[in-house]
Amino acid sequence: RAVREQTLGDAVLVVAMPAGHGGYRIAWVGDARAYAWDGTTLSRLTTDHTLAEYFRARHQPVTPRMEHVVTTSVRTAEAHEIGTAETSSAGLLLTSDGVHKPLTGSGIRAVLARPGTGAAELVEAALARGGSDNATALYVEPLEVDSATVRFPVAA
């Protein structure tokens, strides 16, 4: 409501909340993304709400500029336009386009595959690759997984 009430500015957004099965429920608008990460496989859970993705889905030519034109946002999205997904993965990565566009999937995998790396290293890698957009990442890695319990690191 707060963004819709303003006359200037807007935002894209991806949010996740724990689901009862140990995974996450995800919602998004724009070109912010969610990925599942199990330590080996990176699986994209969202589809960008961009002009490029719209044309790609219709097997039409795409120009580089179309990658940056969002078709939904916090200000403009109606309830039926908000993307939703679920994952049972205990590892979750949320990124802005300032991270996933310069790094792509293989770049993200390469950073996360190094021991002890996470969101800060992803942002640094995106900026080192020439990223100039807002570079934001949130990474949730499970500490322990057994048949009864999943424990997550706690941030102070």
Short mmCIF file of N, CA and C in Angstrom, two decimals:
data_model
loop_
_atom_site.label_atom_id
_atom_site.label_comp_id
_atom_site.label_asym_id
_atom_site.label_seq_id
_atom_site.Cartn_x
_atom_site.Cartn_y
_atom_site.Cartn_z
N ARG A 1 0.82 -1.19 0.00
CA ARG A 1 0.00 0.00 0.00
C ARG A 1 0.86 1.24 0.00
N ALA A 2 1.94 1.22 0.77
CA ALA A 2 2.78 2.41 0.88
C ALA A 2 3.38 2.79 -0.48
N VAL A 3 3.85 1.82 -1.24
CA VAL A 3 4.43 2.12 -2.55
C VAL A 3 3.34 2.60 -3.51
N ARG A 4 2.19 1.97 -3.49
CA ARG A 4 1.09 2.38 -4.39
C ARG A 4 0.61 3.79 -4.10
N GLU A 5 0.73 4.25 -2.87
CA GLU A 5 0.28 5.59 -2.50
C GLU A 5 1.25 6.68 -2.94
N GLN A 6 2.49 6.33 -3.22
CA GLN A 6 3.48 7.30 -3.67
C GLN A 6 3.27 7.61 -5.16
N THR A 7 3.67 8.79 -5.57
CA THR A 7 3.55 9.16 -6.98
C THR A 7 4.82 8.88 -7.76
N LEU A 8 5.93 8.70 -7.07
CA LEU A 8 7.21 8.40 -7.71
C LEU A 8 7.83 7.16 -7.07
N GLY A 9 8.63 6.46 -7.87
CA GLY A 9 9.35 5.31 -7.35
C GLY A 9 8.55 4.02 -7.47
N ASP A 10 9.27 2.93 -7.39
CA ASP A 10 8.66 1.62 -7.50
C ASP A 10 9.69 0.61 -7.03
N ALA A 11 9.33 -0.65 -7.06
CA ALA A 11 10.26 -1.68 -6.60
C ALA A 11 9.87 -3.03 -7.21
N VAL A 12 10.87 -3.88 -7.35
CA VAL A 12 10.63 -5.29 -7.62
C VAL A 12 10.91 -6.00 -6.31
N LEU A 13 10.40 -7.21 -6.17
CA LEU A 13 10.50 -7.85 -4.86
C LEU A 13 10.39 -9.36 -5.00
N VAL A 14 11.19 -10.07 -4.22
CA VAL A 14 11.02 -11.50 -4.05
C VAL A 14 11.05 -11.77 -2.55
N VAL A 15 10.08 -12.54 -2.08
CA VAL A 15 9.99 -12.86 -0.65
C VAL A 15 9.79 -14.36 -0.49
N ALA A 16 10.24 -14.86 0.63
CA ALA A 16 10.08 -16.28 0.93
C ALA A 16 9.71 -16.43 2.39
N MET A 17 8.89 -17.43 2.65
CA MET A 17 8.56 -17.75 4.03
C MET A 17 8.64 -19.26 4.20
N PRO A 18 9.07 -19.70 5.37
CA PRO A 18 9.17 -21.14 5.59
C PRO A 18 7.82 -21.82 5.37
N ALA A 19 7.86 -22.97 4.76
CA ALA A 19 6.66 -23.78 4.55
C ALA A 19 6.69 -24.96 5.51
N GLY A 20 5.56 -25.53 5.77
CA GLY A 20 5.46 -26.62 6.74
C GLY A 20 6.29 -27.84 6.41
N HIS A 21 6.67 -28.02 5.17
CA HIS A 21 7.42 -29.21 4.75
C HIS A 21 8.93 -29.03 4.82
N GLY A 22 9.39 -27.95 5.42
CA GLY A 22 10.83 -27.71 5.55
C GLY A 22 11.40 -26.89 4.42
N GLY A 23 10.60 -26.54 3.44
CA GLY A 23 11.05 -25.71 2.33
C GLY A 23 10.52 -24.30 2.47
N TYR A 24 10.16 -23.70 1.34
CA TYR A 24 9.73 -22.30 1.32
C TYR A 24 8.57 -22.09 0.36
N ARG A 25 7.75 -21.11 0.69
CA ARG A 25 6.76 -20.56 -0.23
C ARG A 25 7.32 -19.22 -0.69
N ILE A 26 7.25 -18.95 -1.98
CA ILE A 26 7.91 -17.78 -2.57
C ILE A 26 6.88 -16.98 -3.36
N ALA A 27 7.02 -15.66 -3.32
CA ALA A 27 6.22 -14.76 -4.15
C ALA A 27 7.16 -13.70 -4.71
N TRP A 28 6.85 -13.23 -5.93
CA TRP A 28 7.71 -12.22 -6.54
C TRP A 28 6.97 -11.40 -7.58
N VAL A 29 7.49 -10.21 -7.83
CA VAL A 29 7.12 -9.35 -8.95
C VAL A 29 8.40 -8.77 -9.51
N GLY A 30 8.41 -8.55 -10.81
CA GLY A 30 9.59 -7.97 -11.45
C GLY A 30 10.64 -9.01 -11.74
N ASP A 31 11.90 -8.56 -11.70
CA ASP A 31 13.00 -9.45 -12.07
C ASP A 31 13.89 -9.83 -10.90
N ALA A 32 13.36 -9.80 -9.68
CA ALA A 32 14.06 -10.37 -8.54
C ALA A 32 13.81 -11.88 -8.59
N ARG A 33 14.80 -12.68 -8.17
CA ARG A 33 14.70 -14.14 -8.34
C ARG A 33 14.89 -14.92 -7.04
N ALA A 34 14.39 -16.15 -7.08
CA ALA A 34 14.64 -17.13 -6.02
C ALA A 34 15.22 -18.38 -6.67
N TYR A 35 16.21 -18.97 -6.00
CA TYR A 35 16.84 -20.21 -6.44
C TYR A 35 16.89 -21.19 -5.28
N ALA A 36 16.76 -22.47 -5.58
CA ALA A 36 17.04 -23.52 -4.60
C ALA A 36 18.50 -23.93 -4.82
N TRP A 37 19.23 -24.17 -3.74
CA TRP A 37 20.63 -24.58 -3.82
C TRP A 37 20.85 -25.70 -2.83
N ASP A 38 21.32 -26.84 -3.30
CA ASP A 38 21.54 -27.98 -2.42
C ASP A 38 23.02 -28.29 -2.21
N GLY A 39 23.87 -27.38 -2.59
CA GLY A 39 25.31 -27.59 -2.48
C GLY A 39 25.93 -28.06 -3.78
N THR A 40 25.10 -28.50 -4.71
CA THR A 40 25.55 -28.96 -6.01
C THR A 40 24.72 -28.36 -7.14
N THR A 41 23.41 -28.41 -6.98
CA THR A 41 22.50 -27.98 -8.03
C THR A 41 21.83 -26.67 -7.68
N LEU A 42 21.86 -25.75 -8.63
CA LEU A 42 21.16 -24.47 -8.51
C LEU A 42 19.93 -24.56 -9.39
N SER A 43 18.75 -24.41 -8.80
CA SER A 43 17.49 -24.50 -9.54
C SER A 43 16.74 -23.18 -9.43
N ARG A 44 16.50 -22.56 -10.56
CA ARG A 44 15.76 -21.30 -10.56
C ARG A 44 14.28 -21.60 -10.31
N LEU A 45 13.69 -20.88 -9.35
CA LEU A 45 12.32 -21.12 -8.94
C LEU A 45 11.34 -20.08 -9.49
N THR A 46 11.86 -18.98 -10.01
CA THR A 46 11.03 -17.88 -10.47
C THR A 46 11.27 -17.61 -11.95
N THR A 47 10.33 -16.90 -12.55
CA THR A 47 10.46 -16.46 -13.94
C THR A 47 10.39 -14.94 -13.93
N ASP A 48 11.35 -14.29 -14.57
CA ASP A 48 11.37 -12.83 -14.58
C ASP A 48 10.09 -12.27 -15.19
N HIS A 49 9.57 -11.23 -14.59
CA HIS A 49 8.45 -10.49 -15.15
C HIS A 49 9.06 -9.32 -15.94
N THR A 50 9.60 -9.64 -17.11
CA THR A 50 10.21 -8.64 -17.97
C THR A 50 9.64 -8.75 -19.37
N LEU A 51 9.84 -7.70 -20.15
CA LEU A 51 9.43 -7.72 -21.55
C LEU A 51 10.16 -8.82 -22.31
N ALA A 52 11.44 -9.03 -21.99
CA ALA A 52 12.21 -10.09 -22.65
C ALA A 52 11.59 -11.46 -22.39
N GLU A 53 11.23 -11.74 -21.15
CA GLU A 53 10.65 -13.04 -20.82
C GLU A 53 9.28 -13.21 -21.49
N TYR A 54 8.53 -12.13 -21.58
CA TYR A 54 7.23 -12.17 -22.25
C TYR A 54 7.40 -12.59 -23.72
N PHE A 55 8.34 -11.95 -24.41
CA PHE A 55 8.57 -12.29 -25.82
C PHE A 55 9.21 -13.67 -25.97
N ARG A 56 10.14 -14.02 -25.09
CA ARG A 56 10.77 -15.34 -25.14
C ARG A 56 9.72 -16.45 -25.03
N ALA A 57 8.77 -16.28 -24.13
CA ALA A 57 7.72 -17.28 -23.93
C ALA A 57 6.85 -17.45 -25.18
N ARG A 58 6.85 -16.43 -26.02
CA ARG A 58 6.06 -16.47 -27.26
C ARG A 58 6.94 -16.72 -28.49
N HIS A 59 8.18 -17.16 -28.22
CA HIS A 59 9.14 -17.50 -29.29
C HIS A 59 9.38 -16.34 -30.26
N GLN A 60 9.48 -15.14 -29.69
CA GLN A 60 9.72 -13.93 -30.47
C GLN A 60 11.12 -13.41 -30.18
N PRO A 61 11.70 -12.63 -31.10
CA PRO A 61 13.04 -12.07 -30.87
C PRO A 61 13.07 -11.16 -29.65
N VAL A 62 14.22 -11.16 -28.98
CA VAL A 62 14.41 -10.37 -27.76
C VAL A 62 15.63 -9.48 -27.95
N THR A 63 15.53 -8.23 -27.53
CA THR A 63 16.67 -7.32 -27.57
C THR A 63 17.24 -7.18 -26.16
N PRO A 64 18.50 -6.80 -26.01
CA PRO A 64 19.09 -6.65 -24.67
C PRO A 64 18.31 -5.67 -23.78
N ARG A 65 17.79 -4.61 -24.32
CA ARG A 65 17.05 -3.62 -23.52
C ARG A 65 15.81 -4.25 -22.87
N MET A 66 15.19 -5.21 -23.54
CA MET A 66 13.98 -5.86 -23.02
C MET A 66 14.24 -6.57 -21.70
N GLU A 67 15.48 -6.97 -21.44
CA GLU A 67 15.82 -7.65 -20.19
C GLU A 67 15.63 -6.73 -18.99
N HIS A 68 15.63 -5.41 -19.22
CA HIS A 68 15.56 -4.43 -18.14
C HIS A 68 14.20 -3.74 -18.02
N VAL A 69 13.23 -4.16 -18.81
CA VAL A 69 11.90 -3.56 -18.75
C VAL A 69 10.98 -4.54 -18.02
N VAL A 70 10.64 -4.20 -16.77
CA VAL A 70 9.79 -5.09 -15.99
C VAL A 70 8.32 -4.89 -16.35
N THR A 71 7.57 -5.97 -16.29
CA THR A 71 6.15 -5.92 -16.63
C THR A 71 5.26 -5.95 -15.39
N THR A 72 5.81 -6.28 -14.25
CA THR A 72 5.09 -6.16 -12.98
C THR A 72 6.05 -5.56 -11.96
N SER A 73 5.47 -4.92 -10.97
CA SER A 73 6.27 -4.32 -9.90
C SER A 73 5.38 -4.22 -8.67
N VAL A 74 5.96 -3.80 -7.58
CA VAL A 74 5.19 -3.65 -6.35
C VAL A 74 4.04 -2.66 -6.57
N ARG A 75 4.29 -1.60 -7.32
CA ARG A 75 3.27 -0.59 -7.57
C ARG A 75 2.17 -1.09 -8.52
N THR A 76 2.54 -1.85 -9.53
CA THR A 76 1.59 -2.16 -10.60
C THR A 76 0.93 -3.53 -10.52
N ALA A 77 1.49 -4.47 -9.81
CA ALA A 77 0.99 -5.84 -9.85
C ALA A 77 -0.37 -5.97 -9.19
N GLU A 78 -1.26 -6.63 -9.90
CA GLU A 78 -2.53 -7.05 -9.32
C GLU A 78 -2.28 -8.43 -8.70
N ALA A 79 -3.15 -8.85 -7.81
CA ALA A 79 -2.95 -10.12 -7.09
C ALA A 79 -2.70 -11.28 -8.03
N HIS A 80 -3.42 -11.37 -9.14
CA HIS A 80 -3.26 -12.49 -10.07
C HIS A 80 -1.95 -12.43 -10.85
N GLU A 81 -1.22 -11.30 -10.81
CA GLU A 81 0.05 -11.17 -11.52
C GLU A 81 1.27 -11.50 -10.66
N ILE A 82 1.06 -11.67 -9.38
CA ILE A 82 2.17 -11.98 -8.47
C ILE A 82 2.56 -13.44 -8.68
N GLY A 83 3.83 -13.66 -8.99
CA GLY A 83 4.32 -15.02 -9.18
C GLY A 83 4.42 -15.75 -7.85
N THR A 84 4.14 -17.04 -7.87
CA THR A 84 4.27 -17.85 -6.66
C THR A 84 4.95 -19.17 -7.01
N ALA A 85 5.67 -19.70 -6.05
CA ALA A 85 6.35 -20.99 -6.21
C ALA A 85 6.55 -21.59 -4.83
N GLU A 86 6.86 -22.87 -4.81
CA GLU A 86 7.22 -23.57 -3.57
C GLU A 86 8.41 -24.45 -3.86
N THR A 87 9.21 -24.65 -2.82
CA THR A 87 10.33 -25.57 -2.93
C THR A 87 10.46 -26.33 -1.62
N SER A 88 10.93 -27.54 -1.71
CA SER A 88 11.22 -28.33 -0.51
C SER A 88 12.69 -28.23 -0.14
N SER A 89 13.45 -27.49 -0.93
CA SER A 89 14.88 -27.32 -0.67
C SER A 89 15.10 -26.54 0.62
N ALA A 90 16.06 -26.96 1.41
CA ALA A 90 16.40 -26.24 2.64
C ALA A 90 17.37 -25.10 2.36
N GLY A 91 18.04 -25.11 1.20
CA GLY A 91 18.93 -24.03 0.80
C GLY A 91 18.20 -23.11 -0.15
N LEU A 92 18.26 -21.80 0.12
CA LEU A 92 17.51 -20.83 -0.67
C LEU A 92 18.36 -19.60 -0.94
N LEU A 93 18.28 -19.10 -2.16
CA LEU A 93 18.99 -17.88 -2.55
C LEU A 93 18.00 -16.93 -3.18
N LEU A 94 17.96 -15.68 -2.70
CA LEU A 94 17.16 -14.62 -3.29
C LEU A 94 18.12 -13.58 -3.84
N THR A 95 17.88 -13.12 -5.08
CA THR A 95 18.80 -12.14 -5.69
C THR A 95 18.05 -11.04 -6.42
N SER A 96 18.69 -9.88 -6.49
CA SER A 96 18.23 -8.82 -7.38
C SER A 96 18.96 -9.01 -8.71
N ASP A 97 18.51 -8.30 -9.74
CA ASP A 97 19.13 -8.46 -11.05
C ASP A 97 20.57 -7.98 -11.07
N GLY A 98 20.95 -7.17 -10.12
CA GLY A 98 22.34 -6.73 -10.03
C GLY A 98 23.29 -7.86 -9.67
N VAL A 99 22.76 -8.99 -9.20
CA VAL A 99 23.57 -10.18 -8.92
C VAL A 99 23.41 -11.20 -10.03
N HIS A 100 22.17 -11.59 -10.35
CA HIS A 100 22.00 -12.71 -11.28
C HIS A 100 22.25 -12.36 -12.75
N LYS A 101 22.18 -11.11 -13.13
CA LYS A 101 22.46 -10.79 -14.54
C LYS A 101 23.96 -10.81 -14.83
N PRO A 102 24.82 -10.19 -14.02
CA PRO A 102 26.25 -10.30 -14.33
C PRO A 102 26.83 -11.70 -14.10
N LEU A 103 26.27 -12.45 -13.15
CA LEU A 103 26.85 -13.76 -12.83
C LEU A 103 26.24 -14.91 -13.63
N THR A 104 24.99 -14.83 -13.99
CA THR A 104 24.23 -15.93 -14.59
C THR A 104 24.27 -17.15 -13.68
N GLY A 105 23.59 -18.21 -14.08
CA GLY A 105 23.51 -19.41 -13.25
C GLY A 105 24.85 -20.06 -12.98
N SER A 106 25.69 -20.18 -14.01
CA SER A 106 26.98 -20.84 -13.81
C SER A 106 27.89 -20.02 -12.90
N GLY A 107 27.82 -18.72 -12.98
CA GLY A 107 28.62 -17.87 -12.09
C GLY A 107 28.17 -17.97 -10.65
N ILE A 108 26.87 -18.02 -10.45
CA ILE A 108 26.33 -18.17 -9.09
C ILE A 108 26.77 -19.52 -8.51
N ARG A 109 26.63 -20.58 -9.30
CA ARG A 109 27.05 -21.92 -8.84
C ARG A 109 28.54 -21.92 -8.47
N ALA A 110 29.36 -21.29 -9.30
CA ALA A 110 30.80 -21.28 -9.04
C ALA A 110 31.12 -20.60 -7.72
N VAL A 111 30.43 -19.51 -7.41
CA VAL A 111 30.68 -18.81 -6.14
C VAL A 111 30.18 -19.64 -4.96
N LEU A 112 28.94 -20.14 -5.04
CA LEU A 112 28.37 -20.88 -3.91
C LEU A 112 29.06 -22.22 -3.67
N ALA A 113 29.70 -22.78 -4.69
CA ALA A 113 30.37 -24.08 -4.54
C ALA A 113 31.65 -23.96 -3.71
N ARG A 114 32.17 -22.74 -3.58
CA ARG A 114 33.38 -22.56 -2.74
C ARG A 114 32.97 -22.61 -1.27
N PRO A 115 33.69 -23.37 -0.46
CA PRO A 115 33.33 -23.48 0.96
C PRO A 115 33.32 -22.12 1.65
N GLY A 116 32.32 -21.92 2.50
CA GLY A 116 32.24 -20.71 3.30
C GLY A 116 31.76 -19.48 2.57
N THR A 117 31.22 -19.63 1.37
CA THR A 117 30.75 -18.45 0.64
C THR A 117 29.24 -18.33 0.75
N GLY A 118 28.77 -17.12 0.50
CA GLY A 118 27.34 -16.86 0.58
C GLY A 118 26.99 -15.58 -0.12
N ALA A 119 26.05 -14.84 0.45
CA ALA A 119 25.50 -13.64 -0.18
C ALA A 119 26.54 -12.56 -0.42
N ALA A 120 27.38 -12.29 0.56
CA ALA A 120 28.38 -11.22 0.40
C ALA A 120 29.33 -11.52 -0.76
N GLU A 121 29.75 -12.76 -0.89
CA GLU A 121 30.65 -13.14 -1.98
C GLU A 121 29.95 -13.06 -3.34
N LEU A 122 28.66 -13.36 -3.37
CA LEU A 122 27.90 -13.22 -4.62
C LEU A 122 27.83 -11.76 -5.06
N VAL A 123 27.56 -10.88 -4.12
CA VAL A 123 27.50 -9.44 -4.44
C VAL A 123 28.87 -8.96 -4.91
N GLU A 124 29.93 -9.34 -4.21
CA GLU A 124 31.29 -8.95 -4.62
C GLU A 124 31.62 -9.45 -6.01
N ALA A 125 31.26 -10.69 -6.30
CA ALA A 125 31.54 -11.27 -7.62
C ALA A 125 30.75 -10.55 -8.72
N ALA A 126 29.50 -10.20 -8.45
CA ALA A 126 28.69 -9.48 -9.43
C ALA A 126 29.28 -8.11 -9.72
N LEU A 127 29.71 -7.41 -8.69
CA LEU A 127 30.31 -6.09 -8.88
C LEU A 127 31.65 -6.21 -9.62
N ALA A 128 32.42 -7.25 -9.31
CA ALA A 128 33.70 -7.48 -9.99
C ALA A 128 33.50 -7.78 -11.47
N ARG A 129 32.36 -8.36 -11.82
CA ARG A 129 32.04 -8.65 -13.22
C ARG A 129 31.46 -7.45 -13.94
N GLY A 130 31.48 -6.29 -13.30
CA GLY A 130 31.00 -5.08 -13.95
C GLY A 130 29.55 -4.74 -13.68
N GLY A 131 28.93 -5.44 -12.76
CA GLY A 131 27.54 -5.13 -12.42
C GLY A 131 27.44 -3.71 -11.88
N SER A 132 26.45 -2.98 -12.36
CA SER A 132 26.30 -1.59 -11.92
C SER A 132 24.92 -1.33 -11.33
N ASP A 133 24.06 -2.33 -11.36
CA ASP A 133 22.71 -2.20 -10.82
C ASP A 133 22.74 -2.55 -9.33
N ASN A 134 21.61 -2.34 -8.65
CA ASN A 134 21.49 -2.74 -7.26
C ASN A 134 21.84 -4.22 -7.14
N ALA A 135 22.85 -4.55 -6.38
CA ALA A 135 23.29 -5.93 -6.21
C ALA A 135 22.96 -6.38 -4.79
N THR A 136 21.92 -7.20 -4.67
CA THR A 136 21.45 -7.67 -3.38
C THR A 136 21.26 -9.18 -3.42
N ALA A 137 21.69 -9.85 -2.37
CA ALA A 137 21.49 -11.30 -2.28
C ALA A 137 21.21 -11.67 -0.83
N LEU A 138 20.38 -12.67 -0.65
CA LEU A 138 20.14 -13.25 0.65
C LEU A 138 20.25 -14.75 0.47
N TYR A 139 21.09 -15.38 1.26
CA TYR A 139 21.34 -16.80 1.13
C TYR A 139 21.04 -17.49 2.46
N VAL A 140 20.19 -18.50 2.42
CA VAL A 140 19.87 -19.29 3.61
C VAL A 140 20.39 -20.69 3.36
N GLU A 141 21.34 -21.09 4.17
CA GLU A 141 21.95 -22.41 4.04
C GLU A 141 21.63 -23.22 5.28
N PRO A 142 21.12 -24.44 5.12
CA PRO A 142 20.86 -25.26 6.30
C PRO A 142 22.17 -25.70 6.95
N LEU A 143 22.20 -25.67 8.27
CA LEU A 143 23.39 -26.14 8.99
C LEU A 143 23.38 -27.65 9.12
N GLU A 144 22.24 -28.22 9.45
CA GLU A 144 22.13 -29.66 9.64
C GLU A 144 20.83 -30.13 9.01
N VAL A 145 20.88 -31.28 8.41
CA VAL A 145 19.66 -31.88 7.90
C VAL A 145 19.65 -33.34 8.33
N ASP A 146 18.59 -33.73 9.00
CA ASP A 146 18.37 -35.14 9.30
C ASP A 146 16.89 -35.42 9.08
N SER A 147 16.46 -36.60 9.36
CA SER A 147 15.08 -36.96 9.04
C SER A 147 14.05 -36.19 9.86
N ALA A 148 14.44 -35.60 10.99
CA ALA A 148 13.47 -34.93 11.85
C ALA A 148 13.63 -33.43 11.91
N THR A 149 14.84 -32.90 11.66
CA THR A 149 15.09 -31.50 11.94
C THR A 149 15.95 -30.85 10.86
N VAL A 150 15.63 -29.61 10.56
CA VAL A 150 16.50 -28.77 9.73
C VAL A 150 16.81 -27.55 10.58
N ARG A 151 18.10 -27.26 10.79
CA ARG A 151 18.51 -26.11 11.58
C ARG A 151 19.16 -25.09 10.65
N PHE A 152 18.80 -23.83 10.81
CA PHE A 152 19.34 -22.76 9.98
C PHE A 152 20.22 -21.85 10.81
N PRO A 153 21.23 -21.23 10.17
CA PRO A 153 22.04 -20.27 10.89
C PRO A 153 21.17 -19.09 11.30
N VAL A 154 21.50 -18.49 12.42
CA VAL A 154 20.75 -17.34 12.91
C VAL A 154 21.62 -16.10 12.74
N ALA A 155 21.08 -15.09 12.08
CA ALA A 155 21.80 -13.84 11.91
C ALA A 155 21.50 -12.93 13.09
N ALA A 156 22.53 -12.22 13.54
CA ALA A 156 22.34 -11.31 14.68
C ALA A 156 21.86 -9.98 14.18
#
